[in-house]
Amino acid sequence: MDITLHFFFNLSLLIILLFLLIIWIGFSNNLDSFKILAIIFSLVSLAICFVFSYRFHEDLTLDLRVIPFTIGGLYVGIGPLMGLIIIFIRGMYGIDFGFFSTVIIIVSFSLVYWKMSPWFLKQTYRQRVIIATGMCFIVNLFPVLFLEISQQPHPLFDVYFAYLIIQPLGVAIIAMIIEIVCESLYLRRHLVKTKRLEVVEKMATAISHEIRNPLTAAIGFVQLMQDETITKNKSDQYLSILKSELNSAEKVIQNFLNFSKPQIETIESLDVNEELQFVVNTLQPLAKRSMVTIDTKFLTTVQIMGDRQSFHQCFVNIIKNSIESMEDGGTITIEVESSQTNHIIRIQDTGKGMTPEQLEHLGEPYYSTKGESGTGLGIMVAYNIVRAMKGTISVKSEVGKGTTFEFSFPKEESDIS
């Protein structure tokens, strides 16, 4: 009975090791490292099996080596490597009948596993579990057979139970866990791929939708200009409108390019107060038409490193979005302050606010709180520009009360000291 308890303890260590590696995969989020971790599991498990082997007497040492040998041989295809390690370690215990029987069994099944592995991996997950369990049982028949031939004294029940029940059971449990993990990794990959395809589809829809309108208008005015009876003034008017529509189409394309990769072309020191005031002055006509008041509270002079044009584009998009959220007018408050390590820009509006679900999706491709009338490009571009300038964004919002955007940019070392 001691052998059985000892082997169950050993098996529990192998399962714990496997779960630790699974946790590591989850934290690292690196799916490509799975095969490397499987090799590590096989080799470390093999070492654990030898460390916790049960020495019945001088000529008889029992262990669970066939479990990692089977898993590593079939799932990872390293049967010959595992076999060499097993033979080397077994040789350290002494060159005896047990050593030669180990060489015969391990060499034979190392080659079998090596040849089987590619075929094995093409089977369904249920078939793989059954095959691995069955192969472990077959391999363990031979040590039992050699024990009977050698007529060495041994506890019959414990040896049979350990070799023909515990080890196949251990392989079945570990194989099932591996299959579940592989399935979850596959589903994760599939989910990521599906989301990417969905983003591409929505972006294509956005491009089509946003560019079609100005191009349709431009085509219409080109057709009008083909009328030979129109006056010079009308022709100039049509040309002006045509240019405006084409500029709108170009702006949409530029927004998509900026979303893909923000153009931080020129890094220079920016006076945040001065640049924000420029943005406010630019948007004042729109704010007045929308009955929106823009208040500024520049509590300190702040300098950050970045691209001036990108900085303007970012905050024009954010403030313009705030203005458009206040259909019946309201107030936008812009504050600038500094903490010990960061410069903070806070933009607060009294608009309609957003729900927690809307906040969660804010900044995602083609997500807009304006419904069909918006593409979400402005917010996406703003988020990407802030990230490119090594800043962060936090958003708080309450339906019916308004939204607060807080931008944090790291101070330069000279500013901190």
GROMACS .gro file of C-alpha atoms in nm:
model
  417
    1MET     CA    1   0.000   0.000   0.000
    2ASP     CA    2   0.295   0.233   0.064
    3ILE     CA    3   0.395   0.211  -0.303
    4THR     CA    4   0.045   0.309  -0.416
    5LEU     CA    5   0.032   0.613  -0.184
    6HIS     CA    6   0.383   0.712  -0.290
    7PHE     CA    7   0.289   0.698  -0.658
    8PHE     CA    8  -0.034   0.895  -0.603
    9PHE     CA    9   0.174   1.164  -0.432
   10ASN     CA   10   0.416   1.164  -0.726
   11LEU     CA   11   0.127   1.192  -0.973
   12SER     CA   12  -0.018   1.487  -0.781
   13LEU     CA   13   0.317   1.668  -0.816
   14LEU     CA   14   0.306   1.620  -1.194
   15ILE     CA   15  -0.047   1.760  -1.212
   16ILE     CA   16   0.049   2.060  -0.994
   17LEU     CA   17   0.347   2.127  -1.223
   18LEU     CA   18   0.117   2.115  -1.526
   19PHE     CA   19  -0.124   2.365  -1.369
   20LEU     CA   20   0.164   2.601  -1.287
   21LEU     CA   21   0.269   2.598  -1.652
   22ILE     CA   22  -0.092   2.659  -1.759
   23ILE     CA   23  -0.108   2.961  -1.526
   24TRP     CA   24   0.218   3.085  -1.678
   25ILE     CA   25   0.068   3.058  -2.028
   26GLY     CA   26  -0.236   3.255  -1.911
   27PHE     CA   27  -0.029   3.537  -1.761
   28SER     CA   28   0.223   3.557  -2.046
   29ASN     CA   29  -0.056   3.546  -2.306
   30ASN     CA   30   0.200   3.403  -2.547
   31LEU     CA   31   0.039   3.115  -2.731
   32ASP     CA   32   0.352   3.038  -2.933
   33SER     CA   33   0.538   2.933  -2.616
   34PHE     CA   34   0.309   2.634  -2.558
   35LYS     CA   35   0.537   2.377  -2.728
   36ILE     CA   36   0.842   2.502  -2.537
   37LEU     CA   37   0.651   2.475  -2.210
   38ALA     CA   38   0.535   2.124  -2.306
   39ILE     CA   39   0.899   2.020  -2.352
   40ILE     CA   40   0.988   2.177  -2.017
   41PHE     CA   41   0.697   1.994  -1.851
   42SER     CA   42   0.809   1.660  -1.997
   43LEU     CA   43   1.171   1.698  -1.887
   44VAL     CA   44   1.096   1.838  -1.539
   45SER     CA   45   0.829   1.571  -1.485
   46LEU     CA   46   1.082   1.304  -1.574
   47ALA     CA   47   1.324   1.445  -1.316
   48ILE     CA   48   1.048   1.451  -1.052
   49CYS     CA   49   0.962   1.087  -1.124
   50PHE     CA   50   1.323   0.978  -1.065
   51VAL     CA   51   1.363   1.197  -0.755
   52PHE     CA   52   1.047   1.047  -0.603
   53SER     CA   53   1.112   0.690  -0.717
   54TYR     CA   54   1.034   0.409  -0.474
   55ARG     CA   55   1.326   0.177  -0.398
   56PHE     CA   56   1.169  -0.152  -0.295
   57HIS     CA   57   1.505  -0.321  -0.248
   58GLU     CA   58   1.856  -0.294  -0.389
   59ASP     CA   59   1.767  -0.449  -0.724
   60LEU     CA   60   1.414  -0.306  -0.765
   61THR     CA   61   1.334   0.067  -0.809
   62LEU     CA   62   0.984   0.169  -0.916
   63ASP     CA   63   0.876   0.510  -1.055
   64LEU     CA   64   0.629   0.687  -1.287
   65ARG     CA   65   0.877   0.759  -1.568
   66VAL     CA   66   0.642   0.622  -1.834
   67ILE     CA   67   0.398   0.912  -1.779
   68PRO     CA   68   0.630   1.195  -1.894
   69PHE     CA   69   0.790   0.956  -2.145
   70THR     CA   70   0.451   0.896  -2.310
   71ILE     CA   71   0.336   1.260  -2.295
   72GLY     CA   72   0.666   1.397  -2.427
   73GLY     CA   73   0.700   1.126  -2.689
   74LEU     CA   74   0.351   1.156  -2.838
   75TYR     CA   75   0.255   1.521  -2.782
   76VAL     CA   76   0.595   1.686  -2.835
   77GLY     CA   77   0.777   1.426  -3.045
   78ILE     CA   78   1.086   1.406  -2.822
   79GLY     CA   79   1.068   1.031  -2.754
   80PRO     CA   80   1.435   0.963  -2.842
   81LEU     CA   81   1.555   1.250  -2.620
   82MET     CA   82   1.340   1.132  -2.330
   83GLY     CA   83   1.464   0.777  -2.386
   84LEU     CA   84   1.832   0.879  -2.370
   85ILE     CA   85   1.773   1.071  -2.047
   86ILE     CA   86   1.586   0.778  -1.890
   87ILE     CA   87   1.863   0.530  -1.984
   88PHE     CA   88   2.134   0.765  -1.856
   89ILE     CA   89   1.963   0.824  -1.521
   90ARG     CA   90   1.873   0.455  -1.481
   91GLY     CA   91   2.238   0.368  -1.546
   92MET     CA   92   2.336   0.581  -1.246
   93TYR     CA   93   2.145   0.335  -1.024
   94GLY     CA   94   2.363   0.048  -1.146
   95ILE     CA   95   2.414  -0.180  -1.445
   96ASP     CA   96   2.193  -0.477  -1.363
   97PHE     CA   97   1.901  -0.676  -1.499
   98GLY     CA   98   1.669  -0.378  -1.446
   99PHE     CA   99   1.900  -0.153  -1.649
  100PHE     CA  100   1.907  -0.388  -1.948
  101SER     CA  101   1.531  -0.437  -1.939
  102THR     CA  102   1.492  -0.057  -1.929
  103VAL     CA  103   1.719  -0.018  -2.233
  104ILE     CA  104   1.517  -0.271  -2.434
  105ILE     CA  105   1.180  -0.119  -2.343
  106ILE     CA  106   1.276   0.248  -2.369
  107VAL     CA  107   1.477   0.225  -2.693
  108SER     CA  108   1.197   0.031  -2.862
  109PHE     CA  109   0.917   0.265  -2.756
  110SER     CA  110   1.127   0.579  -2.813
  111LEU     CA  111   1.136   0.490  -3.182
  112VAL     CA  112   0.768   0.391  -3.177
  113TYR     CA  113   0.666   0.726  -3.020
  114TRP     CA  114   0.892   0.919  -3.257
  115LYS     CA  115   0.725   0.760  -3.559
  116MET     CA  116   0.375   0.780  -3.409
  117SER     CA  117   0.385   1.145  -3.299
  118PRO     CA  118   0.297   1.313  -3.637
  119TRP     CA  119   0.010   1.068  -3.692
  120PHE     CA  120  -0.099   1.095  -3.329
  121LEU     CA  121  -0.132   1.474  -3.344
  122LYS     CA  122  -0.368   1.449  -3.643
  123GLN     CA  123  -0.625   1.249  -3.445
  124THR     CA  124  -0.923   1.397  -3.262
  125TYR     CA  125  -0.868   1.500  -2.901
  126ARG     CA  126  -1.070   1.203  -2.770
  127GLN     CA  127  -0.868   0.962  -2.981
  128ARG     CA  128  -0.541   1.118  -2.860
  129VAL     CA  129  -0.638   1.068  -2.495
  130ILE     CA  130  -0.736   0.705  -2.560
  131ILE     CA  131  -0.422   0.631  -2.766
  132ALA     CA  132  -0.188   0.791  -2.509
  133THR     CA  133  -0.353   0.599  -2.224
  134GLY     CA  134  -0.341   0.274  -2.419
  135MET     CA  135   0.026   0.318  -2.515
  136CYS     CA  136   0.117   0.385  -2.151
  137PHE     CA  137  -0.062   0.065  -2.051
  138ILE     CA  138   0.121  -0.134  -2.321
  139VAL     CA  139   0.463   0.007  -2.224
  140ASN     CA  140   0.401  -0.080  -1.858
  141LEU     CA  141   0.314  -0.439  -1.941
  142PHE     CA  142   0.680  -0.504  -2.019
  143PRO     CA  143   0.830  -0.404  -1.679
  144VAL     CA  144   0.567  -0.620  -1.511
  145LEU     CA  145   0.657  -0.905  -1.746
  146PHE     CA  146   1.031  -0.864  -1.675
  147LEU     CA  147   0.960  -0.863  -1.300
  148GLU     CA  148   0.780  -1.194  -1.333
  149ILE     CA  149   1.062  -1.341  -1.546
  150SER     CA  150   1.332  -1.226  -1.302
  151GLN     CA  151   1.132  -1.375  -1.012
  152GLN     CA  152   1.243  -1.088  -0.788
  153PRO     CA  153   1.036  -1.060  -0.469
  154HIS     CA  154   0.778  -0.780  -0.499
  155PRO     CA  155   0.434  -0.689  -0.361
  156LEU     CA  156   0.217  -0.822  -0.641
  157PHE     CA  157  -0.089  -0.599  -0.592
  158ASP     CA  158   0.105  -0.274  -0.544
  159VAL     CA  159   0.327  -0.330  -0.847
  160TYR     CA  160   0.038  -0.426  -1.073
  161PHE     CA  161  -0.177  -0.139  -0.946
  162ALA     CA  162   0.104   0.115  -0.978
  163TYR     CA  163   0.207   0.014  -1.329
  164LEU     CA  164  -0.122  -0.089  -1.489
  165ILE     CA  165  -0.366   0.148  -1.315
  166ILE     CA  166  -0.195   0.456  -1.169
  167GLN     CA  167   0.032   0.535  -1.465
  168PRO     CA  168  -0.233   0.493  -1.741
  169LEU     CA  169  -0.472   0.693  -1.521
  170GLY     CA  170  -0.206   0.964  -1.482
  171VAL     CA  171  -0.150   0.981  -1.857
  172ALA     CA  172  -0.527   1.004  -1.915
  173ILE     CA  173  -0.565   1.291  -1.665
  174ILE     CA  174  -0.265   1.487  -1.796
  175ALA     CA  175  -0.364   1.425  -2.161
  176MET     CA  176  -0.717   1.550  -2.093
  177ILE     CA  177  -0.583   1.864  -1.924
  178ILE     CA  178  -0.348   1.926  -2.217
  179GLU     CA  179  -0.634   1.880  -2.465
  180ILE     CA  180  -0.856   2.124  -2.274
  181VAL     CA  181  -0.576   2.383  -2.265
  182CYS     CA  182  -0.501   2.334  -2.637
  183GLU     CA  183  -0.870   2.375  -2.718
  184SER     CA  184  -0.892   2.696  -2.515
  185LEU     CA  185  -0.578   2.832  -2.685
  186TYR     CA  186  -0.726   2.748  -3.024
  187LEU     CA  187  -1.052   2.922  -2.934
  188ARG     CA  188  -0.858   3.225  -2.812
  189ARG     CA  189  -0.666   3.244  -3.140
  190HIS     CA  190  -0.989   3.203  -3.334
  191LEU     CA  191  -1.157   3.476  -3.129
  192VAL     CA  192  -0.869   3.718  -3.187
  193LYS     CA  193  -0.873   3.640  -3.560
  194THR     CA  194  -1.251   3.686  -3.575
  195LYS     CA  195  -1.227   4.022  -3.399
  196ARG     CA  196  -0.957   4.136  -3.640
  197LEU     CA  197  -1.169   4.036  -3.939
  198GLU     CA  198  -1.465   4.215  -3.783
  199VAL     CA  199  -1.256   4.529  -3.739
  200VAL     CA  200  -1.140   4.512  -4.102
  201GLU     CA  201  -1.499   4.469  -4.218
  202LYS     CA  202  -1.620   4.764  -4.013
  203MET     CA  203  -1.330   4.981  -4.123
  204ALA     CA  204  -1.407   4.900  -4.487
  205THR     CA  205  -1.771   4.988  -4.425
  206ALA     CA  206  -1.665   5.313  -4.262
  207ILE     CA  207  -1.441   5.408  -4.554
  208SER     CA  208  -1.715   5.328  -4.802
  209HIS     CA  209  -1.977   5.520  -4.604
  210GLU     CA  210  -1.767   5.826  -4.527
  211ILE     CA  211  -1.611   5.869  -4.871
  212ARG     CA  212  -1.923   5.792  -5.073
  213ASN     CA  213  -2.105   6.108  -4.960
  214PRO     CA  214  -1.844   6.369  -5.065
  215LEU     CA  215  -1.760   6.178  -5.384
  216THR     CA  216  -2.127   6.156  -5.481
  217ALA     CA  217  -2.161   6.530  -5.428
  218ALA     CA  218  -1.840   6.595  -5.624
  219ILE     CA  219  -1.962   6.384  -5.917
  220GLY     CA  220  -2.288   6.577  -5.916
  221PHE     CA  221  -2.112   6.912  -5.939
  222VAL     CA  222  -1.881   6.783  -6.215
  223GLN     CA  223  -2.191   6.689  -6.413
  224LEU     CA  224  -2.338   7.036  -6.354
  225MET     CA  225  -2.016   7.198  -6.474
  226GLN     CA  226  -2.042   7.006  -6.800
  227ASP     CA  227  -2.343   7.220  -6.884
  228GLU     CA  228  -2.211   7.476  -7.133
  229THR     CA  229  -2.481   7.729  -7.041
  230ILE     CA  230  -2.367   7.792  -6.681
  231THR     CA  231  -2.210   8.127  -6.598
  232LYS     CA  232  -1.853   8.188  -6.483
  233ASN     CA  233  -1.973   8.273  -6.130
  234LYS     CA  234  -2.171   7.950  -6.109
  235SER     CA  235  -1.873   7.754  -6.239
  236ASP     CA  236  -1.646   7.908  -5.975
  237GLN     CA  237  -1.905   7.834  -5.708
  238TYR     CA  238  -1.928   7.470  -5.819
  239LEU     CA  239  -1.548   7.442  -5.823
  240SER     CA  240  -1.531   7.575  -5.468
  241ILE     CA  241  -1.790   7.323  -5.348
  242LEU     CA  242  -1.618   7.046  -5.546
  243LYS     CA  243  -1.286   7.128  -5.379
  244SER     CA  244  -1.453   7.130  -5.037
  245GLU     CA  245  -1.607   6.785  -5.094
  246LEU     CA  246  -1.278   6.638  -5.215
  247ASN     CA  247  -1.105   6.787  -4.909
  248SER     CA  248  -1.365   6.612  -4.692
  249ALA     CA  249  -1.288   6.280  -4.860
  250GLU     CA  250  -0.914   6.340  -4.814
  251LYS     CA  251  -0.972   6.419  -4.446
  252VAL     CA  252  -1.154   6.089  -4.395
  253ILE     CA  253  -0.867   5.897  -4.557
  254GLN     CA  254  -0.613   6.089  -4.346
  255ASN     CA  255  -0.806   6.002  -4.030
  256PHE     CA  256  -0.787   5.633  -4.118
  257LEU     CA  257  -0.414   5.663  -4.184
  258ASN     CA  258  -0.367   5.841  -3.852
  259PHE     CA  259  -0.566   5.570  -3.677
  260SER     CA  260  -0.340   5.306  -3.830
  261LYS     CA  261  -0.021   5.491  -3.736
  262PRO     CA  262  -0.025   5.839  -3.579
  263GLN     CA  263   0.219   6.068  -3.753
  264ILE     CA  264   0.441   6.210  -3.479
  265GLU     CA  265   0.671   6.380  -3.726
  266THR     CA  266   0.842   6.657  -3.529
  267ILE     CA  267   0.917   6.620  -3.160
  268GLU     CA  268   0.948   6.956  -2.989
  269SER     CA  269   0.873   7.124  -2.659
  270LEU     CA  270   0.510   7.237  -2.648
  271ASP     CA  271   0.357   7.499  -2.421
  272VAL     CA  272   0.037   7.315  -2.331
  273ASN     CA  273  -0.153   7.630  -2.229
  274GLU     CA  274  -0.066   7.806  -2.552
  275GLU     CA  275  -0.150   7.508  -2.773
  276LEU     CA  276  -0.480   7.441  -2.595
  277GLN     CA  277  -0.574   7.808  -2.631
  278PHE     CA  278  -0.508   7.777  -3.005
  279VAL     CA  279  -0.743   7.476  -3.017
  280VAL     CA  280  -1.008   7.665  -2.820
  281ASN     CA  281  -0.984   7.965  -3.055
  282THR     CA  282  -1.021   7.731  -3.353
  283LEU     CA  283  -1.338   7.576  -3.211
  284GLN     CA  284  -1.499   7.894  -3.075
  285PRO     CA  285  -1.719   7.951  -3.384
  286LEU     CA  286  -1.857   7.596  -3.358
  287ALA     CA  287  -1.905   7.636  -2.982
  288LYS     CA  288  -2.098   7.962  -3.026
  289ARG     CA  289  -2.327   7.811  -3.289
  290SER     CA  290  -2.396   7.524  -3.047
  291MET     CA  291  -2.446   7.763  -2.751
  292VAL     CA  292  -2.151   7.608  -2.569
  293THR     CA  293  -1.920   7.805  -2.340
  294ILE     CA  294  -1.555   7.699  -2.315
  295ASP     CA  295  -1.384   7.791  -1.986
  296THR     CA  296  -1.008   7.749  -1.938
  297LYS     CA  297  -0.831   7.710  -1.603
  298PHE     CA  298  -0.459   7.699  -1.667
  299LEU     CA  299  -0.330   7.659  -1.310
  300THR     CA  300   0.034   7.621  -1.408
  301THR     CA  301   0.268   7.651  -1.704
  302VAL     CA  302   0.325   7.309  -1.857
  303GLN     CA  303   0.576   7.194  -2.117
  304ILE     CA  304   0.554   6.852  -2.283
  305MET     CA  305   0.739   6.689  -2.573
  306GLY     CA  306   0.534   6.609  -2.882
  307ASP     CA  307   0.425   6.700  -3.232
  308ARG     CA  308   0.232   7.027  -3.249
  309GLN     CA  309   0.001   6.928  -3.535
  310SER     CA  310  -0.084   6.592  -3.375
  311PHE     CA  311  -0.147   6.762  -3.039
  312HIS     CA  312  -0.390   7.003  -3.207
  313GLN     CA  313  -0.565   6.722  -3.392
  314CYS     CA  314  -0.605   6.518  -3.073
  315PHE     CA  315  -0.768   6.792  -2.867
  316VAL     CA  316  -0.972   6.931  -3.156
  317ASN     CA  317  -1.128   6.584  -3.188
  318ILE     CA  318  -1.196   6.554  -2.813
  319ILE     CA  319  -1.336   6.905  -2.761
  320LYS     CA  320  -1.538   6.892  -3.084
  321ASN     CA  321  -1.688   6.565  -2.964
  322SER     CA  322  -1.778   6.731  -2.632
  323ILE     CA  323  -1.943   7.023  -2.813
  324GLU     CA  324  -2.150   6.787  -3.027
  325SER     CA  325  -2.263   6.596  -2.717
  326MET     CA  326  -2.439   6.910  -2.585
  327GLU     CA  327  -2.731   6.953  -2.824
  328ASP     CA  328  -2.897   7.216  -2.603
  329GLY     CA  329  -2.579   7.401  -2.511
  330GLY     CA  330  -2.364   7.374  -2.203
  331THR     CA  331  -2.017   7.431  -2.065
  332ILE     CA  332  -1.677   7.277  -2.134
  333THR     CA  333  -1.410   7.328  -1.869
  334ILE     CA  334  -1.045   7.275  -1.961
  335GLU     CA  335  -0.798   7.248  -1.672
  336VAL     CA  336  -0.421   7.212  -1.678
  337GLU     CA  337  -0.226   7.113  -1.367
  338SER     CA  338   0.079   6.915  -1.261
  339SER     CA  339   0.138   6.635  -1.014
  340GLN     CA  340   0.477   6.519  -0.888
  341THR     CA  341   0.548   6.304  -1.193
  342ASN     CA  342   0.286   6.395  -1.456
  343HIS     CA  343   0.125   6.686  -1.638
  344ILE     CA  344  -0.253   6.657  -1.638
  345ILE     CA  345  -0.505   6.799  -1.885
  346ARG     CA  346  -0.869   6.762  -1.782
  347ILE     CA  347  -1.162   6.830  -2.017
  348GLN     CA  348  -1.506   6.823  -1.857
  349ASP     CA  349  -1.838   6.880  -2.033
  350THR     CA  350  -2.200   6.898  -1.925
  351GLY     CA  351  -2.326   6.684  -2.210
  352LYS     CA  352  -2.553   6.383  -2.211
  353GLY     CA  353  -2.283   6.150  -2.076
  354MET     CA  354  -2.219   5.785  -2.151
  355THR     CA  355  -2.326   5.453  -2.004
  356PRO     CA  356  -2.066   5.212  -1.857
  357GLU     CA  357  -2.105   4.996  -2.168
  358GLN     CA  358  -2.033   5.292  -2.397
  359LEU     CA  359  -1.729   5.383  -2.187
  360GLU     CA  360  -1.596   5.029  -2.217
  361HIS     CA  361  -1.600   5.048  -2.599
  362LEU     CA  362  -1.478   5.407  -2.628
  363GLY     CA  363  -1.178   5.429  -2.860
  364GLU     CA  364  -1.247   5.098  -3.032
  365PRO     CA  365  -1.245   5.082  -3.412
  366TYR     CA  366  -1.566   5.216  -3.565
  367TYR     CA  367  -1.740   5.261  -3.231
  368SER     CA  368  -1.930   5.588  -3.198
  369THR     CA  369  -2.186   5.714  -2.947
  370LYS     CA  370  -2.349   5.911  -3.231
  371GLY     CA  371  -2.496   5.602  -3.394
  372GLU     CA  372  -2.513   5.602  -3.773
  373SER     CA  373  -2.399   5.966  -3.796
  374GLY     CA  374  -2.052   5.895  -3.658
  375THR     CA  375  -1.759   5.665  -3.728
  376GLY     CA  376  -1.567   5.702  -3.402
  377LEU     CA  377  -1.257   5.797  -3.599
  378GLY     CA  378  -1.197   6.120  -3.407
  379ILE     CA  379  -1.175   5.947  -3.069
  380MET     CA  380  -0.968   5.660  -3.212
  381VAL     CA  381  -0.717   5.903  -3.361
  382ALA     CA  382  -0.700   6.099  -3.033
  383TYR     CA  383  -0.632   5.783  -2.833
  384ASN     CA  384  -0.354   5.675  -3.070
  385ILE     CA  385  -0.189   6.018  -3.066
  386VAL     CA  386  -0.185   6.027  -2.685
  387ARG     CA  387  -0.030   5.680  -2.673
  388ALA     CA  388   0.231   5.783  -2.930
  389MET     CA  389   0.321   6.077  -2.703
  390LYS     CA  390   0.360   5.830  -2.410
  391GLY     CA  391   0.047   5.961  -2.241
  392THR     CA  392  -0.256   5.790  -2.089
  393ILE     CA  393  -0.629   5.863  -2.096
  394SER     CA  394  -0.890   5.800  -1.829
  395VAL     CA  395  -1.259   5.875  -1.883
  396LYS     CA  396  -1.538   5.919  -1.631
  397SER     CA  397  -1.896   5.975  -1.736
  398GLU     CA  398  -2.246   5.978  -1.597
  399VAL     CA  399  -2.559   5.979  -1.808
  400GLY     CA  400  -2.732   6.316  -1.793
  401LYS     CA  401  -2.443   6.489  -1.614
  402GLY     CA  402  -2.151   6.482  -1.856
  403THR     CA  403  -1.811   6.336  -1.928
  404THR     CA  404  -1.459   6.405  -1.803
  405PHE     CA  405  -1.148   6.318  -2.005
  406GLU     CA  406  -0.822   6.320  -1.811
  407PHE     CA  407  -0.495   6.312  -2.005
  408SER     CA  408  -0.171   6.239  -1.824
  409PHE     CA  409   0.169   6.302  -1.983
  410PRO     CA  410   0.496   6.211  -1.808
  411LYS     CA  411   0.720   6.495  -1.694
  412GLU     CA  412   1.068   6.529  -1.833
  413GLU     CA  413   1.345   6.436  -1.587
  414SER     CA  414   1.450   6.800  -1.568
  415ASP     CA  415   1.096   6.896  -1.461
  416ILE     CA  416   1.084   6.627  -1.189
  417SER     CA  417   1.415   6.730  -1.037
   0.00000   0.00000   0.00000
